[in-house]
The first five atom37 places (N, CA, C, CB, O) and aatype in JSON, in Angstrom:
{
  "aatype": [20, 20, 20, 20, 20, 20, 20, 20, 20, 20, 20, 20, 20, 20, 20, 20, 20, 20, 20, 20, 20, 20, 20, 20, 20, 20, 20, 20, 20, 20, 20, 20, 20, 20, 20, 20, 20, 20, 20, 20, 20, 20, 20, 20, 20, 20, 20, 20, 20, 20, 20, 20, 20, 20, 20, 20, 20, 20, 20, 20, 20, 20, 20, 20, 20, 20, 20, 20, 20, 20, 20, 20, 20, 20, 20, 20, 20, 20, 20, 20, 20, 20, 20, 20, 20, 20, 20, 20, 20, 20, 20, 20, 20, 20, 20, 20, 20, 20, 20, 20, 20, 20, 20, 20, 20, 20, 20, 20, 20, 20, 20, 20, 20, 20, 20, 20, 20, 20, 20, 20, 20, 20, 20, 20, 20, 20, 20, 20, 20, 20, 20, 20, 20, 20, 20],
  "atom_mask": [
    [1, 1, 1, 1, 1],
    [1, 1, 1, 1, 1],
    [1, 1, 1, 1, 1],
    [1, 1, 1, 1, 1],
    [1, 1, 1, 1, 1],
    [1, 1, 1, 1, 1],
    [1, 1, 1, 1, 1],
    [1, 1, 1, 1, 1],
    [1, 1, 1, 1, 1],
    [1, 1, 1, 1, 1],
    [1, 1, 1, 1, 1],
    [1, 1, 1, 1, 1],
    [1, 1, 1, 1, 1],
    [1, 1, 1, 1, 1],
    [1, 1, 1, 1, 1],
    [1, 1, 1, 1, 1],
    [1, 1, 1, 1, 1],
    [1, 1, 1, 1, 1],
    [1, 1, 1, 1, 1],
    [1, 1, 1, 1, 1],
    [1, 1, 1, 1, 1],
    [1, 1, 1, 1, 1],
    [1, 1, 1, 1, 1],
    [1, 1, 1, 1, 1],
    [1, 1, 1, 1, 1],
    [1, 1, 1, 1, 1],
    [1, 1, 1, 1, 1],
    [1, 1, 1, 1, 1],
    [1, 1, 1, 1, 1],
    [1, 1, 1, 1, 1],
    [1, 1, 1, 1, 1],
    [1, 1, 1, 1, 1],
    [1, 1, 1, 1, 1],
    [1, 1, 1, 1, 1],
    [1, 1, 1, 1, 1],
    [1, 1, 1, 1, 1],
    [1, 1, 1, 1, 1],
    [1, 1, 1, 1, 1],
    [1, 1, 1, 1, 1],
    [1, 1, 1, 1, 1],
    [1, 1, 1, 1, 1],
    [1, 1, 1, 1, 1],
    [1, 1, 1, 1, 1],
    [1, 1, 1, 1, 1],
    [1, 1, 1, 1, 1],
    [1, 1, 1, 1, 1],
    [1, 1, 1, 1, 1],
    [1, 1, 1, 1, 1],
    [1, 1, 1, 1, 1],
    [1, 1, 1, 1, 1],
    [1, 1, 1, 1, 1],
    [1, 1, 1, 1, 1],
    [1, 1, 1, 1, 1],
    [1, 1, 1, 1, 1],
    [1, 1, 1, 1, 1],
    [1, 1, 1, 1, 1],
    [1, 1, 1, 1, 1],
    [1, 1, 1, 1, 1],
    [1, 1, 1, 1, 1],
    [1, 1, 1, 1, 1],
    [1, 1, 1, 1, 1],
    [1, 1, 1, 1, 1],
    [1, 1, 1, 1, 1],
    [1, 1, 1, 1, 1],
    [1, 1, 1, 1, 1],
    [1, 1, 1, 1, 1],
    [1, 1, 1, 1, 1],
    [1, 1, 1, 1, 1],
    [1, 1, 1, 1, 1],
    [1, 1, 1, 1, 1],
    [1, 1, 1, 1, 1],
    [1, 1, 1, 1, 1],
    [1, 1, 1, 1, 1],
    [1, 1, 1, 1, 1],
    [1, 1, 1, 1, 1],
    [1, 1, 1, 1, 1],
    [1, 1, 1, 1, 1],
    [1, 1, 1, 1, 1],
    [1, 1, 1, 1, 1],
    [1, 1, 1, 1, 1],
    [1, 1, 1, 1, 1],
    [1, 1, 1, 1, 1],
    [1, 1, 1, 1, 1],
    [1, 1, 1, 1, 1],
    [1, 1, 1, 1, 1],
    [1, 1, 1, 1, 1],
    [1, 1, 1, 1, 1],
    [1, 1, 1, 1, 1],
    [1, 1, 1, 1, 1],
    [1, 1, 1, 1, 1],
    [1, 1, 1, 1, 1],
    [1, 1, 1, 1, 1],
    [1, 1, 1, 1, 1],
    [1, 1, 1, 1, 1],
    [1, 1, 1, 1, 1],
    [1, 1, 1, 1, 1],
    [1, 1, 1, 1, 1],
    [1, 1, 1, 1, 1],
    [1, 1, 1, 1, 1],
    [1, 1, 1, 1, 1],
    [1, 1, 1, 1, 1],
    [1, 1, 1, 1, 1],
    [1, 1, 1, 1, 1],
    [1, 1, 1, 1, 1],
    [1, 1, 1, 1, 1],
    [1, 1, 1, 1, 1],
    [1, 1, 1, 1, 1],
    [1, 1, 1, 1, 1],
    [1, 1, 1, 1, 1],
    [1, 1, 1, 1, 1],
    [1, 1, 1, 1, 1],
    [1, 1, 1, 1, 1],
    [1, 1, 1, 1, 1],
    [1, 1, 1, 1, 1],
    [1, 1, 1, 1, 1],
    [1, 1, 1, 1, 1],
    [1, 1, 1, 1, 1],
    [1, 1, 1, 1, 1],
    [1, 1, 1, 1, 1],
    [1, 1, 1, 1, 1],
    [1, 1, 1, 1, 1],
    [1, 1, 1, 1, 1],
    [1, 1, 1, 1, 1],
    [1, 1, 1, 1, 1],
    [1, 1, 1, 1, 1],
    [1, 1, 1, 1, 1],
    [1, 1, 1, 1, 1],
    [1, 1, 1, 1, 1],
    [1, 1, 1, 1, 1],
    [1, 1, 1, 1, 1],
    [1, 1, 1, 1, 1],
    [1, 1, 1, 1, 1],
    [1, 1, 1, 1, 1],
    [1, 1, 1, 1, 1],
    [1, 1, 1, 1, 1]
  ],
  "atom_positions": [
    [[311.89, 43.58, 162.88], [313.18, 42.96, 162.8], [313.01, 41.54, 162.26], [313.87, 42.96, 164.17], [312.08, 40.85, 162.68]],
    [[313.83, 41.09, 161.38], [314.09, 39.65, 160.92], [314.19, 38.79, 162.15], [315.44, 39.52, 160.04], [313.57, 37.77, 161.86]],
    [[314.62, 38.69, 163.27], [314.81, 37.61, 164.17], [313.61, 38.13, 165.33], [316.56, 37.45, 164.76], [313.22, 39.28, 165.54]],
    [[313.23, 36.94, 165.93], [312.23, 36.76, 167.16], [312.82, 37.92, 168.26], [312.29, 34.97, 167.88], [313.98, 38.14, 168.61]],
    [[311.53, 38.57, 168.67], [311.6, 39.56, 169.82], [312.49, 39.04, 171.22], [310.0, 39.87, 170.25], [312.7, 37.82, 171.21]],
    [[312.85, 39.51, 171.98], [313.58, 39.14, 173.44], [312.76, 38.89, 174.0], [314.33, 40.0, 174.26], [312.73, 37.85, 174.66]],
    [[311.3, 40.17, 173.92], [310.61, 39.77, 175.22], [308.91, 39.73, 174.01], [310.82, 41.34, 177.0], [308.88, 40.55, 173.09]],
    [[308.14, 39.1, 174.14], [307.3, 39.08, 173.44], [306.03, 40.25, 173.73], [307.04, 37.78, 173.46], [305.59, 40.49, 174.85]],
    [[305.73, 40.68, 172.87], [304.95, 41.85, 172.47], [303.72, 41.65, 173.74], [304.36, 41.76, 170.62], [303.45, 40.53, 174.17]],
    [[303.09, 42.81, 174.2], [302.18, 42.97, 175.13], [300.89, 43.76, 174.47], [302.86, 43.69, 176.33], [300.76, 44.98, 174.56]],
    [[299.98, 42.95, 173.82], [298.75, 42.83, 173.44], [297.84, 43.63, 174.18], [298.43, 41.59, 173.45], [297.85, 43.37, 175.39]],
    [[296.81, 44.79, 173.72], [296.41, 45.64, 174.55], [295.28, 45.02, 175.65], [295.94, 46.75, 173.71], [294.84, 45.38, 176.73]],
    [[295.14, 44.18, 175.0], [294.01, 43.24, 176.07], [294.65, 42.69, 177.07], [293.24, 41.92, 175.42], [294.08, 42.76, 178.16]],
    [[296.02, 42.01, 177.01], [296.61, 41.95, 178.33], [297.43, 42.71, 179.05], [297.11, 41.12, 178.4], [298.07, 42.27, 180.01]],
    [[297.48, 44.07, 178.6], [297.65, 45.18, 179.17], [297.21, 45.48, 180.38], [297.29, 45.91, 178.52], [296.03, 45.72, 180.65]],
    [[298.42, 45.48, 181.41], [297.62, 46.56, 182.64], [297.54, 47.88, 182.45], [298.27, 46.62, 184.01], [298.11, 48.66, 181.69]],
    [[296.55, 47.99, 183.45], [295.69, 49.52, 183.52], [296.89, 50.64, 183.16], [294.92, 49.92, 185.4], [296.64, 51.57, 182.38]],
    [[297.91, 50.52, 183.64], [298.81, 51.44, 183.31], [299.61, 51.51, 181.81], [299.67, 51.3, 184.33], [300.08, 52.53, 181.31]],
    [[299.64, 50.49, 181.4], [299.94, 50.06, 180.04], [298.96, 50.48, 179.34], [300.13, 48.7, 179.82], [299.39, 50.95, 178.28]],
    [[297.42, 50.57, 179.46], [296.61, 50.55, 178.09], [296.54, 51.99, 178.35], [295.04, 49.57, 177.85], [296.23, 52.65, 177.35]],
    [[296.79, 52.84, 179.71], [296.65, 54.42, 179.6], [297.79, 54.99, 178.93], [296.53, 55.13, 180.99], [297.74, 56.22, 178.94]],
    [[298.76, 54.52, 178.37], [299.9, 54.66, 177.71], [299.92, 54.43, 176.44], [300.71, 54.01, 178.18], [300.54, 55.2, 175.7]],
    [[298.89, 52.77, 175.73], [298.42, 52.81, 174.61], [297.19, 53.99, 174.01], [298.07, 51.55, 174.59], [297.12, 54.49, 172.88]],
    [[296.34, 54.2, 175.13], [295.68, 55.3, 174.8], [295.76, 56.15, 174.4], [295.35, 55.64, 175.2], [294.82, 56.6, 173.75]],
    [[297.11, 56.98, 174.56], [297.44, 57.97, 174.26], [298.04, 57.85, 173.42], [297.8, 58.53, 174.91], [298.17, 58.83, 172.69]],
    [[298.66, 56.67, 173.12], [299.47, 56.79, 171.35], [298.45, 56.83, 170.64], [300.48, 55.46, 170.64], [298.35, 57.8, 169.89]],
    [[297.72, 56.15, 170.65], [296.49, 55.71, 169.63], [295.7, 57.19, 169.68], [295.36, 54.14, 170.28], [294.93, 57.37, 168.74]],
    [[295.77, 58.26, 170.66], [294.89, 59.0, 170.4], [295.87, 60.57, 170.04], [293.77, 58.91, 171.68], [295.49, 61.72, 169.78]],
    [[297.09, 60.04, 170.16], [297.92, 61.14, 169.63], [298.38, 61.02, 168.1], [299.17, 61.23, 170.5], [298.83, 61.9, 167.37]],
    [[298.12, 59.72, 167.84], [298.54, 59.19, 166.83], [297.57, 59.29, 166.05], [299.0, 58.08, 166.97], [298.09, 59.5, 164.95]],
    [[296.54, 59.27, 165.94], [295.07, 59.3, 165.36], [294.63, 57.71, 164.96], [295.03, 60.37, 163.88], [293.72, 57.48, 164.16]],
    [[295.21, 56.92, 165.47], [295.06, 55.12, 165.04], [294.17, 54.63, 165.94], [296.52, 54.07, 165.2], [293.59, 55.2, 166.87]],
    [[294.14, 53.22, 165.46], [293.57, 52.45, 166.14], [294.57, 51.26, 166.78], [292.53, 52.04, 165.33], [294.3, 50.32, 167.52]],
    [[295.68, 51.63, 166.27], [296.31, 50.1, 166.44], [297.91, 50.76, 167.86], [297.14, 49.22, 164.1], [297.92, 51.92, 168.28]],
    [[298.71, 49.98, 168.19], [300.35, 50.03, 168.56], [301.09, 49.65, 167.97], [300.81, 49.54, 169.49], [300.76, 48.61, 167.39]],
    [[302.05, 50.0, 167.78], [303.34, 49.54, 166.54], [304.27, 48.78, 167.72], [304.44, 51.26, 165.51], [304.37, 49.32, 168.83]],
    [[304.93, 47.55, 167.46], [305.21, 46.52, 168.43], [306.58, 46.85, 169.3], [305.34, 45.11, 167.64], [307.09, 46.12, 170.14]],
    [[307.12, 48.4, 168.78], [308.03, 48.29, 169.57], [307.44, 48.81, 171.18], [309.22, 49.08, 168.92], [307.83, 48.35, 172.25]],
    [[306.3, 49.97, 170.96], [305.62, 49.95, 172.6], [305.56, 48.79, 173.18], [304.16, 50.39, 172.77], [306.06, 48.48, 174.26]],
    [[304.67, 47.85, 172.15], [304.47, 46.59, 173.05], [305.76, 46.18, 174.09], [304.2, 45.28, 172.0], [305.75, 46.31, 175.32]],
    [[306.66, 45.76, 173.41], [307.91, 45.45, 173.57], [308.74, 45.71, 174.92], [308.44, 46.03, 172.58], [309.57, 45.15, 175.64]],
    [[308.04, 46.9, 174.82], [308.66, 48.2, 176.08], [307.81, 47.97, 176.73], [308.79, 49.93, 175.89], [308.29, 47.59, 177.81]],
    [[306.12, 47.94, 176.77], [305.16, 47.58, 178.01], [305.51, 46.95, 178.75], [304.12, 47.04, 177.87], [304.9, 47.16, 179.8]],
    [[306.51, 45.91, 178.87], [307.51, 44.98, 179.79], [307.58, 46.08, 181.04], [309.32, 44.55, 178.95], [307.14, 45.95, 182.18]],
    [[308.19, 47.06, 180.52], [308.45, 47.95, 182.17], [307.59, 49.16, 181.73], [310.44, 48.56, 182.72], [307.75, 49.77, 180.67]],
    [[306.74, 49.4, 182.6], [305.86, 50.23, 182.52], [306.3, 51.7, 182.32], [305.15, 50.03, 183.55], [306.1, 52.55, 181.45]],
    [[306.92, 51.65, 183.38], [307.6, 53.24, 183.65], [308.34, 53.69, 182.59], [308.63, 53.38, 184.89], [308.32, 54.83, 182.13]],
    [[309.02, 52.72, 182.21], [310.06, 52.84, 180.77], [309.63, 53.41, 179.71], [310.48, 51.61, 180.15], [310.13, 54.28, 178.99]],
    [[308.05, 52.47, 179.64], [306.93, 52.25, 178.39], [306.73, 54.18, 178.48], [305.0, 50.86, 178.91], [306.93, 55.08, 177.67]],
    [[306.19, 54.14, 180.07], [305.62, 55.82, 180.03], [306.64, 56.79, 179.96], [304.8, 56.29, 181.38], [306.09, 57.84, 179.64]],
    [[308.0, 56.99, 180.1], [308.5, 57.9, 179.77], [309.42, 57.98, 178.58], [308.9, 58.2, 180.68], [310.05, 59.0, 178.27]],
    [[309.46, 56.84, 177.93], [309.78, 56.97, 176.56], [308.92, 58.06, 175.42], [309.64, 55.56, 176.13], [309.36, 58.93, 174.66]],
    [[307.17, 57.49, 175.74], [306.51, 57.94, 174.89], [306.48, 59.29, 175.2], [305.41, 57.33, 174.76], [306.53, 60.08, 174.26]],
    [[306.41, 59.76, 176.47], [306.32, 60.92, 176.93], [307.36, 61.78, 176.12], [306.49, 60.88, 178.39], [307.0, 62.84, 175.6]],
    [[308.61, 61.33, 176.01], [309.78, 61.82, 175.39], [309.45, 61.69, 174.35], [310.98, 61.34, 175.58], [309.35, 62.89, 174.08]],
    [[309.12, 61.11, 173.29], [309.09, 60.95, 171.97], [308.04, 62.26, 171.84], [308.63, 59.33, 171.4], [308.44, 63.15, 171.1]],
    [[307.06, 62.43, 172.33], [305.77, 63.11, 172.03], [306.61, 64.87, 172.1], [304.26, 62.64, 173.48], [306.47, 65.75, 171.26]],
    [[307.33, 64.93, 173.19], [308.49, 66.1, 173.07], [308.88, 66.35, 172.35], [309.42, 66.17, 173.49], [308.48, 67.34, 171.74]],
    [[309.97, 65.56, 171.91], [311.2, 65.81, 170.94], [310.27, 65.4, 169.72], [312.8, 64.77, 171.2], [311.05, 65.51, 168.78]],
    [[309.14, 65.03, 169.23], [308.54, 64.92, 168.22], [307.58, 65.5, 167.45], [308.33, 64.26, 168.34], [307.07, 65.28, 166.34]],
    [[307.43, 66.54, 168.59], [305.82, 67.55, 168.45], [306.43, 68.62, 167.9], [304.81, 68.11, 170.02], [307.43, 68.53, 167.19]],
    [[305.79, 69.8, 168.25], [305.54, 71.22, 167.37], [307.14, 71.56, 168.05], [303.78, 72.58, 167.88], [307.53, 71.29, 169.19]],
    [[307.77, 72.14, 167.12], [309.42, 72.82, 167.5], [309.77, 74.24, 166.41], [310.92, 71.31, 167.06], [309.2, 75.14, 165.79]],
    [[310.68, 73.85, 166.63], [311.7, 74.75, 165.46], [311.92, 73.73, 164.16], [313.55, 75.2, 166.22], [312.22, 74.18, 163.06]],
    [[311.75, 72.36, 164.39], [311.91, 72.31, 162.95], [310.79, 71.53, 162.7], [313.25, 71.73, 162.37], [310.14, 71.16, 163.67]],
    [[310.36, 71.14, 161.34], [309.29, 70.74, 161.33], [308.77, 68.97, 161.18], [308.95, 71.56, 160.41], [309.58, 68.08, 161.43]],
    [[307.73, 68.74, 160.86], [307.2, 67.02, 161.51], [308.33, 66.32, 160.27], [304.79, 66.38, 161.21], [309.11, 65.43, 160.6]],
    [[308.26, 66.91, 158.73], [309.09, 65.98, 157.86], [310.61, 65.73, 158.11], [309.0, 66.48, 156.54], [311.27, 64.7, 157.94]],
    [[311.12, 67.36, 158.72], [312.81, 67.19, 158.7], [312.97, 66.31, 159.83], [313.8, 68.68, 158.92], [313.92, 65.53, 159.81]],
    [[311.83, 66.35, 161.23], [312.54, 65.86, 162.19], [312.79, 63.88, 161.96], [311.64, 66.42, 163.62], [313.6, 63.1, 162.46]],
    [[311.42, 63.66, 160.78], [311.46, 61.77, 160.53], [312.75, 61.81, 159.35], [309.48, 60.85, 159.61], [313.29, 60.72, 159.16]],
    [[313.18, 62.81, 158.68], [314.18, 62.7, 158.16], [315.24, 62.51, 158.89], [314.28, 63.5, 157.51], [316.01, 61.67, 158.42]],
    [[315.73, 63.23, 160.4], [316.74, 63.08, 160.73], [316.95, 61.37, 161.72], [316.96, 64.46, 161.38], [317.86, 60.57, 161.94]],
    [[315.18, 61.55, 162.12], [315.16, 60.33, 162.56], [315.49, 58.79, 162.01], [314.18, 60.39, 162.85], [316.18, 57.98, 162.63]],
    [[314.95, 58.56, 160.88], [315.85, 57.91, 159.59], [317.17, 57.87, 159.6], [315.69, 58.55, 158.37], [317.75, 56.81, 159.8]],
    [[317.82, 59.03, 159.38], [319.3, 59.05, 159.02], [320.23, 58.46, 160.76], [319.73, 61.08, 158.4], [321.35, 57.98, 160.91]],
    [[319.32, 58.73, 161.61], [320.19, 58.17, 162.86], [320.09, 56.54, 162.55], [319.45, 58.65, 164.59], [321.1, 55.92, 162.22]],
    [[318.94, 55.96, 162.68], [318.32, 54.85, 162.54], [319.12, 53.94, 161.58], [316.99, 55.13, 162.14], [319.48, 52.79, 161.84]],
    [[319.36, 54.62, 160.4], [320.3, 53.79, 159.63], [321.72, 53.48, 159.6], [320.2, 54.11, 158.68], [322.33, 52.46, 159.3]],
    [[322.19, 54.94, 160.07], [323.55, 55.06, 160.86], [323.65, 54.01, 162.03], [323.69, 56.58, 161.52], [324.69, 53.4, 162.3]],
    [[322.19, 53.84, 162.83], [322.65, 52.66, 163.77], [322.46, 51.51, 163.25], [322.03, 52.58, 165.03], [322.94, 50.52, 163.82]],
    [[321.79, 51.39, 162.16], [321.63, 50.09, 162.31], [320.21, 49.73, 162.48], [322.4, 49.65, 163.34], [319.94, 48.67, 161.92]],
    [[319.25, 50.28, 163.06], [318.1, 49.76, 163.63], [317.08, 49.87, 162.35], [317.64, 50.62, 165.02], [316.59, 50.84, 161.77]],
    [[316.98, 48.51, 162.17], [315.98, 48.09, 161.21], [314.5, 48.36, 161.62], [316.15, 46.64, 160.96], [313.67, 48.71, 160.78]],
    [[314.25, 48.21, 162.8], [313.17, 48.51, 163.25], [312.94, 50.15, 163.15], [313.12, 47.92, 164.56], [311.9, 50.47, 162.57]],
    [[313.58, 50.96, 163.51], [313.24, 52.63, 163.62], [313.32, 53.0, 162.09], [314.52, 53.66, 164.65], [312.35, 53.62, 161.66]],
    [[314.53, 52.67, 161.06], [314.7, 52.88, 159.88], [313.02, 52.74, 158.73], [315.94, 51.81, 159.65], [312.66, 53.55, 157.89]],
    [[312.12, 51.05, 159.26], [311.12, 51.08, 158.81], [310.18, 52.06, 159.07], [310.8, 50.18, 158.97], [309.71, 52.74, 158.16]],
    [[309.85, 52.2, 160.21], [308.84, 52.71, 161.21], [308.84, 53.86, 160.56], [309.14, 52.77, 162.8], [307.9, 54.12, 159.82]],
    [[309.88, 54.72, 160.72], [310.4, 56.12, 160.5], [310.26, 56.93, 158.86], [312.01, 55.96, 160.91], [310.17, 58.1, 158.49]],
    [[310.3, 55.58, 158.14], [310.28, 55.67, 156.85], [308.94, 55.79, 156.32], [310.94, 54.65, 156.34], [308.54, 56.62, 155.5]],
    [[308.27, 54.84, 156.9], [306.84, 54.64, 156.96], [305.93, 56.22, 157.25], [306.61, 53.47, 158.26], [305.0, 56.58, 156.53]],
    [[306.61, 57.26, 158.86], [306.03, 58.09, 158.87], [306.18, 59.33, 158.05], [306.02, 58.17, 159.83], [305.24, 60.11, 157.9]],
    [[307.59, 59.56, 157.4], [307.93, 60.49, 156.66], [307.21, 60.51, 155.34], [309.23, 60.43, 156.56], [306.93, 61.59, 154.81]],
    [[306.83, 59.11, 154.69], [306.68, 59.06, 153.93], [304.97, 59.27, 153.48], [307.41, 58.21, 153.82], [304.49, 59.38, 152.36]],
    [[304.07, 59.25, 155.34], [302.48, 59.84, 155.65], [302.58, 61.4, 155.47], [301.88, 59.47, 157.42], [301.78, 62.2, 154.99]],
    [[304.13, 61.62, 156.15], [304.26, 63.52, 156.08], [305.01, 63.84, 155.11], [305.0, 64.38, 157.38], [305.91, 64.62, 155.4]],
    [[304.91, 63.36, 153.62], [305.17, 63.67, 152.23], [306.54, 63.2, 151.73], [305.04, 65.14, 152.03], [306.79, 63.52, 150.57]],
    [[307.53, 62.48, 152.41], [308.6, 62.22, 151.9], [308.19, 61.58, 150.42], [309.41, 61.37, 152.88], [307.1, 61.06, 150.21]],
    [[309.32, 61.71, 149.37], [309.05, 60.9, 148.43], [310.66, 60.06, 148.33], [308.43, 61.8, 147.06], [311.62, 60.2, 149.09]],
    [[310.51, 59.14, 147.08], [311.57, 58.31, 147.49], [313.05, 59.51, 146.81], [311.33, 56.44, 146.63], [314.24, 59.47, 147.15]],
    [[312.72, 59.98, 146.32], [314.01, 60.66, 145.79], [314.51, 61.84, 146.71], [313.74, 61.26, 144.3], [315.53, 62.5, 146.52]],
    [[313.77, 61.95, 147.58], [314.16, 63.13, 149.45], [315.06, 61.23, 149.85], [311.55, 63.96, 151.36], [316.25, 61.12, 149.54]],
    [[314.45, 60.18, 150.39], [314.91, 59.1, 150.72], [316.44, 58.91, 150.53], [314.19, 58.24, 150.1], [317.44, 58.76, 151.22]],
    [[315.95, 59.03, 148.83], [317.58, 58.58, 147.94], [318.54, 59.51, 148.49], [317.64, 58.82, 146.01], [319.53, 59.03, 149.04]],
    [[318.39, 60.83, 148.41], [319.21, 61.99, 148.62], [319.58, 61.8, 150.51], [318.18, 63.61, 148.06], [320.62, 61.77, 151.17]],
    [[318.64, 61.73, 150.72], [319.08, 61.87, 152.69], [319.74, 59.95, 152.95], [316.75, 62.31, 154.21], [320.22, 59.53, 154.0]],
    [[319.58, 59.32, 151.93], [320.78, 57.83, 152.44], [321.44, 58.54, 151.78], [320.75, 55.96, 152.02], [321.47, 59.48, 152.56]],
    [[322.22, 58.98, 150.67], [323.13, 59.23, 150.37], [324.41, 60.39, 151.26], [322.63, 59.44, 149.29], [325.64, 60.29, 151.24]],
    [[323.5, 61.5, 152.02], [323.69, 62.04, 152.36], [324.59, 61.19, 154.12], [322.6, 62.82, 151.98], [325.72, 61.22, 154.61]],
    [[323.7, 60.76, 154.36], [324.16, 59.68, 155.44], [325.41, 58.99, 155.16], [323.13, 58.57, 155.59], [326.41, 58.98, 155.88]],
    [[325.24, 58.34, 153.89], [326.66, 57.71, 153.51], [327.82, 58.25, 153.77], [326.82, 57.53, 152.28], [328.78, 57.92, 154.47]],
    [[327.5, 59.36, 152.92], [328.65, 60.5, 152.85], [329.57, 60.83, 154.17], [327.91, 61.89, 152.5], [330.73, 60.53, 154.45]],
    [[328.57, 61.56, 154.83], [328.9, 61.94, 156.47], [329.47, 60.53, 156.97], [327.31, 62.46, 157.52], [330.68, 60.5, 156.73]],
    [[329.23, 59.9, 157.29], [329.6, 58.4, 157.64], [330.92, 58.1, 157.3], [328.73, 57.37, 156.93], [331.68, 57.81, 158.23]],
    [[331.41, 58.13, 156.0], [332.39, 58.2, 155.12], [333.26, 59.13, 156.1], [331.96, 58.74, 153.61], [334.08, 58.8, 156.95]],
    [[332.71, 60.7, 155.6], [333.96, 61.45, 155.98], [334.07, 61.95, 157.21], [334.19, 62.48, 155.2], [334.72, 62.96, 157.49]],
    [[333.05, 60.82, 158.45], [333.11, 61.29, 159.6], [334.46, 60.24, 160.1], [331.58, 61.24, 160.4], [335.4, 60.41, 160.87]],
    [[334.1, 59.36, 159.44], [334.94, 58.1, 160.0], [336.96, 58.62, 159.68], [334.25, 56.28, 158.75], [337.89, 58.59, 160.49]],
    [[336.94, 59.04, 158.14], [337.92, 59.74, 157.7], [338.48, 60.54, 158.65], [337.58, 60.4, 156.71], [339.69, 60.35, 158.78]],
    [[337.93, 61.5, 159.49], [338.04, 62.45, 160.21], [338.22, 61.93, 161.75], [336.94, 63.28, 159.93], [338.94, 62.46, 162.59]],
    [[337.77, 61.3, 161.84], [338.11, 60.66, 163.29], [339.92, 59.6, 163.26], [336.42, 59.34, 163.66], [340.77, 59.39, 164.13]],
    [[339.75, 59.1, 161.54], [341.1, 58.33, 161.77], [342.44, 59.48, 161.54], [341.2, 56.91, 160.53], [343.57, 59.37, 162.02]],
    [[341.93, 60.55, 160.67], [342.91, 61.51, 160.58], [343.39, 62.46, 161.79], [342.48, 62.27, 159.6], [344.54, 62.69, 162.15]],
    [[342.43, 62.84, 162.2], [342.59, 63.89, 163.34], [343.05, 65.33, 162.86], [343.67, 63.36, 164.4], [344.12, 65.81, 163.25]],
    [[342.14, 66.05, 161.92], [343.16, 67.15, 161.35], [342.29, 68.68, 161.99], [343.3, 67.04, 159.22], [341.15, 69.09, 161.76]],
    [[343.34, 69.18, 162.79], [342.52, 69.86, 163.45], [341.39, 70.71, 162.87], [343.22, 70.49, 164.1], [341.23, 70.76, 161.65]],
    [[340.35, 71.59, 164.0], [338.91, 71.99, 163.8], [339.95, 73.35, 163.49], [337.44, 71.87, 165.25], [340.94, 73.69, 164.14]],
    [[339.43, 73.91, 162.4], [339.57, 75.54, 161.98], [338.84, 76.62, 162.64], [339.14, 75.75, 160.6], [337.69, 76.74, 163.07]],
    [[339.88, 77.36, 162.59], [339.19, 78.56, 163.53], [338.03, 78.81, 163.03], [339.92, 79.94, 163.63], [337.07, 78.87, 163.8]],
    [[337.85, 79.01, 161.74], [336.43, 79.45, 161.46], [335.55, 78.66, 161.36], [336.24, 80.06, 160.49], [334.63, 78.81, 160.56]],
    [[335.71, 77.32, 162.42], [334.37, 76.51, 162.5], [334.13, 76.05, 164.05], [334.45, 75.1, 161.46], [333.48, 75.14, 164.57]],
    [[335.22, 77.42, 164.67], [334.54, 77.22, 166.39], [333.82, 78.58, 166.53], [335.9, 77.04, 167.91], [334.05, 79.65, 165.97]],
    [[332.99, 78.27, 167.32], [331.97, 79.54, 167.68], [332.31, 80.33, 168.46], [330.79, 79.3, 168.17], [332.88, 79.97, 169.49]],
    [[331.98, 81.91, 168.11], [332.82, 82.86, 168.58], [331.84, 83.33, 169.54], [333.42, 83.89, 167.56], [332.11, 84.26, 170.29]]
  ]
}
């Protein structure tokens, strides 16, 4: 992010024991050597720190869809919110699991769009068609 952190980043060396068993496992799920500063960030509350990652490692691992679509969709939330921080990060990993910039170009655009005609749709209110409720 462009502006100074809230709470300043937690360095694995001053990590408690419960914190660096939490970096451990990114770093060894991750195949790195390093933490990307939003853990740090979160090491503030431990428990937080541990069941975030825990969740991410879930909703991020082996599924029904696969490692590229899921940093694609992760992206497209990220930018929809706003979060400069997840938008990089996210971009960064899609782009280790083959994104190229013209998947990028196409999935912001795609974002736009929806955005556009979600917003349209919320100020209109025109009702849902039968053939788009589930039978």
């Amino acid at each position: 992010m462009t502006t100074p952190p809230i709470v300043s980043p937690i360095e694995y060396e001053d990590a408690s024991p419960e914190v660096r068993a939490v970096y451990d496992d990114i770093m060894q799920t991750r195949g790195t050597d390093w933490i990307n500063n939003f853990w740090k960030v979160l090491a503030h509350d431990p428990a937080g720190l541990k069941r975030t990652w825990e969740d991410i490692k879930q909703v991020m691992g082996p599924g029904a869809l696969d490692p590229l679509t899921k940093e694609l969709i992760y992206i497209a939330v990220s930018a929809t919110n706003g979060c400069e921080y997840c938008t990089y990060s996210h971009t960064a990993s899609a782009r280790a699991k083959g994104m190229s910039n013209a998947q990028l170009m196409e999935l912001l655009a795609v974002v736009g769009m929806a955005n556009e005609t979600n917003r349209l749709a919320n100020g209109l209110r025109p009702p849902v068609d039968p053939q788009f409720q589930p039978k």
